[in-house]
Short mmCIF file of C-alpha atoms in Angstrom, two decimals:
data_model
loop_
_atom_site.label_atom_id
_atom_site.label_comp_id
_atom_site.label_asym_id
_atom_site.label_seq_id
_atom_site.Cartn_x
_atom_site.Cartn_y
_atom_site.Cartn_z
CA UNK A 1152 61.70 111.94 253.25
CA UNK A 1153 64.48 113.66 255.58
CA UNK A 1154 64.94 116.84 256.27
CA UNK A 1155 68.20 117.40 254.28
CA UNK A 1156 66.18 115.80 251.35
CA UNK A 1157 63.77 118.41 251.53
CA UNK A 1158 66.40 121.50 251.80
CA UNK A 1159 68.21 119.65 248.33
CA UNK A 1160 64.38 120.15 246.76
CA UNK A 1161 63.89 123.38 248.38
CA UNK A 1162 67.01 124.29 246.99
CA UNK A 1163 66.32 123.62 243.18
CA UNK A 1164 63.08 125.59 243.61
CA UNK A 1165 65.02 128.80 243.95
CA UNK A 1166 68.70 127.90 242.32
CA UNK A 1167 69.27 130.10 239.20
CA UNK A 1168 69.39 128.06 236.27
CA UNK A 1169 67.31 125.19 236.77
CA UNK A 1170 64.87 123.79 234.29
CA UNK A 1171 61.22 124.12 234.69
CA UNK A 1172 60.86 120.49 234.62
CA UNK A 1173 63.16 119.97 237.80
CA UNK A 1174 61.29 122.68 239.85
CA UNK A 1175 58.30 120.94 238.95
CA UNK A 1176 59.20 117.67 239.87
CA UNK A 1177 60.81 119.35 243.20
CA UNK A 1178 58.16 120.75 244.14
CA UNK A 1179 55.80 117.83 243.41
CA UNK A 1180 57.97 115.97 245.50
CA UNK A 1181 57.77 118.67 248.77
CA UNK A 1182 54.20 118.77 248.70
CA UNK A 1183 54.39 115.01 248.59
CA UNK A 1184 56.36 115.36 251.60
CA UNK A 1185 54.36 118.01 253.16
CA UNK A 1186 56.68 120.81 252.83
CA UNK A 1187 54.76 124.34 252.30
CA UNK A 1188 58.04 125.52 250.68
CA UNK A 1189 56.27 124.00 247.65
CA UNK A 1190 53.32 126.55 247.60
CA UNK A 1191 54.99 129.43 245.26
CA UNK A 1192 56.20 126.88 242.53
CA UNK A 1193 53.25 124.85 242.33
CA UNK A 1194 50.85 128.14 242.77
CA UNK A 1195 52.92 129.68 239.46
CA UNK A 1196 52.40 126.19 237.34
CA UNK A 1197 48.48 126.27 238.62
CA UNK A 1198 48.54 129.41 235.96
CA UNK A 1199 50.80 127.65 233.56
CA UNK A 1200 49.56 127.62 229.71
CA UNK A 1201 50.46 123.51 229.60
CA UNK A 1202 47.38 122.02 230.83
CA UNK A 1203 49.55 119.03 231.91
CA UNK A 1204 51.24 121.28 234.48
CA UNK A 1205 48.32 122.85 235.76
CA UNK A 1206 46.78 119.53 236.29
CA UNK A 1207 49.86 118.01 238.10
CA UNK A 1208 50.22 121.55 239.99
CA UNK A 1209 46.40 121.03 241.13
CA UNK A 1210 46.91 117.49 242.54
CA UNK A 1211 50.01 118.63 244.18
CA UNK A 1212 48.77 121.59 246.16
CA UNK A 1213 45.49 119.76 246.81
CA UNK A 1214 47.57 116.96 248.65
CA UNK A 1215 50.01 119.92 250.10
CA UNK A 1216 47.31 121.19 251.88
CA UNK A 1217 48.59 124.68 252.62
CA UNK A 1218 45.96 127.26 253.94
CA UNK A 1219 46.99 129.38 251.11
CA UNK A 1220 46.16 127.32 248.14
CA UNK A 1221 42.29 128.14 247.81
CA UNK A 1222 43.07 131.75 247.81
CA UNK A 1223 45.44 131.63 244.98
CA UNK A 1224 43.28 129.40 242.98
CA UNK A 1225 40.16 131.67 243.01
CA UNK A 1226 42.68 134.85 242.32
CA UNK A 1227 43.77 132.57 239.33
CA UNK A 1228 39.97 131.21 238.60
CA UNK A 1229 38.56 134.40 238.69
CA UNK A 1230 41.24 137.02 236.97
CA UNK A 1231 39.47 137.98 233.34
CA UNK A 1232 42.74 138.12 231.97
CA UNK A 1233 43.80 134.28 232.51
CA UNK A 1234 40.61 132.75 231.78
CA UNK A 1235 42.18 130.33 229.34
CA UNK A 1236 44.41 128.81 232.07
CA UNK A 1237 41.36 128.74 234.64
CA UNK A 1238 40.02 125.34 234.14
CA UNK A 1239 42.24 123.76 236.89
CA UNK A 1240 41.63 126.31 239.15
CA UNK A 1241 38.45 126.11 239.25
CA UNK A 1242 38.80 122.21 239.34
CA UNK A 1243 41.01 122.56 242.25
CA UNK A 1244 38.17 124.90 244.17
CA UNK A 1245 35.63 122.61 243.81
CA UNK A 1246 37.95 119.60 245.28
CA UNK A 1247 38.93 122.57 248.12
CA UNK A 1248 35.53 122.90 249.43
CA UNK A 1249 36.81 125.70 250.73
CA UNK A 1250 34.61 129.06 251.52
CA UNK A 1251 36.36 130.81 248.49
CA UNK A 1252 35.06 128.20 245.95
CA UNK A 1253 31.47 129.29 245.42
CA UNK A 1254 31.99 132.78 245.56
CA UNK A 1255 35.02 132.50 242.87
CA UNK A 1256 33.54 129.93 240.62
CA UNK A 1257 29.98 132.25 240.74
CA UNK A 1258 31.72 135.36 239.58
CA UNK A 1259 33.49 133.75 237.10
CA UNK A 1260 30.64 132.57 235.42
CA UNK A 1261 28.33 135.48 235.84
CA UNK A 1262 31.37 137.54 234.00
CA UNK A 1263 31.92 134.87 231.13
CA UNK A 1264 28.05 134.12 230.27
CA UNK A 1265 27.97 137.90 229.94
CA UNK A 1266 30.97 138.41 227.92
CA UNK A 1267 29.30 135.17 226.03
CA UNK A 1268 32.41 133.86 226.41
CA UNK A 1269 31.35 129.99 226.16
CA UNK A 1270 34.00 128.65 224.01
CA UNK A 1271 36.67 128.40 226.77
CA UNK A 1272 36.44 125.32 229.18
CA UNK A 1273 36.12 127.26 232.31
CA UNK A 1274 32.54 127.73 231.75
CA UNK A 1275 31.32 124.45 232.02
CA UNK A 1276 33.85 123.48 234.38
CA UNK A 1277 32.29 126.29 236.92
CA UNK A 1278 28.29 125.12 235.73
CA UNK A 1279 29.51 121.16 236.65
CA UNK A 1280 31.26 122.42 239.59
CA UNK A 1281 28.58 124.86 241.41
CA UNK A 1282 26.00 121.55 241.11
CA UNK A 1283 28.76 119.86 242.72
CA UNK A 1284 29.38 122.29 245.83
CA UNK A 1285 25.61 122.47 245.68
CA UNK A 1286 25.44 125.64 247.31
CA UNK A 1287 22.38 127.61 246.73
CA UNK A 1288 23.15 130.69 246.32
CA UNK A 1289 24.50 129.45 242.87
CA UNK A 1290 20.77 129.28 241.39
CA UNK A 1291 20.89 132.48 239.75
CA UNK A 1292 23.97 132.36 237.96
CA UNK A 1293 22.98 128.68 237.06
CA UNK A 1294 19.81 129.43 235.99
CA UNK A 1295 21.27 132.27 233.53
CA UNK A 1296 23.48 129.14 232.30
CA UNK A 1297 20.40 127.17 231.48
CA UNK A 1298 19.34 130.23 228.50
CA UNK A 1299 22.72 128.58 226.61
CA UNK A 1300 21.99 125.45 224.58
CA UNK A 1301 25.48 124.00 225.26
CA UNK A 1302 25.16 124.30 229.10
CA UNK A 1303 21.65 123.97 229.87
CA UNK A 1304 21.71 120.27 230.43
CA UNK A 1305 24.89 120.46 232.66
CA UNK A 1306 23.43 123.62 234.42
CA UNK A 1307 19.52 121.84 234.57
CA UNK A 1308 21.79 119.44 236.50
CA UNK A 1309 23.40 121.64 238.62
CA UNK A 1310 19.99 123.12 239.95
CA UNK A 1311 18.85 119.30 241.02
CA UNK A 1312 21.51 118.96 242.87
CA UNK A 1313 21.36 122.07 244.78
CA UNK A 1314 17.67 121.37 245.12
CA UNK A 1315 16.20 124.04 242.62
CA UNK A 1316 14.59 124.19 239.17
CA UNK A 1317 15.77 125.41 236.32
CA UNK A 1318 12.23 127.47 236.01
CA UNK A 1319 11.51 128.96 239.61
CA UNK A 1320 13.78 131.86 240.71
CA UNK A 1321 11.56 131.20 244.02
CA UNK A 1322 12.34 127.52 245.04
CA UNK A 1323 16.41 128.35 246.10
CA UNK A 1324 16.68 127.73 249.45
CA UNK A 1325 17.09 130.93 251.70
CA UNK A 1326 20.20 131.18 254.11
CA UNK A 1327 18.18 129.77 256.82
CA UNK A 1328 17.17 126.56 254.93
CA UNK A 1329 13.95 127.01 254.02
CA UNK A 1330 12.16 128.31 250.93
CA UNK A 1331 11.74 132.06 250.41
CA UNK A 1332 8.10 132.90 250.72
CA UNK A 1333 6.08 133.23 247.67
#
């Protein structure tokens, strides 16, 4: 795509007037193409209460590739107040990788199993992605996961996959590698 191409999008992200579907679809397009000037518009429809537009705002910004994007999607992932918009989010942080992800999708589920807030689909999207970051220092919140019947399969599997048991709070690898001493 040419550069005036990409102003014409650019432009419909910020013209009064326009519908949401045609900032969408502009933006889609300029992260497509590469263009950052996507970030804002596809950052606000990451939050949006359509999960089709969250979805298509996910795969956007993960192809984008801005620097930006796993910052807002752990701010989004991890505000109390928009937990029923967080499940792409926290989809898009575990496709990030990035050093945000385990930190945000921890505290998000540390606060929702102790609001016993289970019924919203953030919670097992976080369980399902920790196992899949399989970052240790997950165990604990994981572990807590495992006391709910409706997560303690997913969560048992999380714990494999990071290399710890659903029983001992002493097998997590330390920071260093190895196994804290008994």
């Amino acid at each position: 795509m040419d550069s005036a191409a990409r102003d014409e999008l650019a432009g419909v992200l910020t013209a009064p007037g326009q519908p949401l579907e045609a900032r969408e679809a502009a933006a889609v397009a300029l992260a497509a193409a590469g263009d950052r000037r996507a970030f804002e518009t596809l950052a606000l429809l990451l939050n949006y209460r359509e999960p089709a537009r969250a979805e298509t705002a996910a795969r956007a910004l993960a192809l984008l590739g801005d620097p930006r994007t796993a910052r807002a999607a752990a701010a989004l992932a991890t505000n109390p107040l928009r937990v029923a918009y967080a499940l792409h989010p926290i989809r898009l942080l575990v496709q990030l990788r990035a050093p945000e992800s385990v930190p945000a999708l921890i505290e998000t589920l540390d606060r929702l199993l102790a609001e016993q807030a289970l019924g919203w689909d953030a919670v097992p999207a976080c369980v399902e992605g920790l196992g899949e970051l399989g970052d240790p220092r997950a165990a604990t919140v994981l572990r807590a996961a495992c006391a709910h019947s409706r997560l303690r399969a997913a969560a048992t599997a999380a714990l494999e996959r990071i290399g710890c048991s659903a029983a001992d709070p002493y097998d997590a690898p330390d920071a260093s590698g190895g196994t804290p001493p008994s």
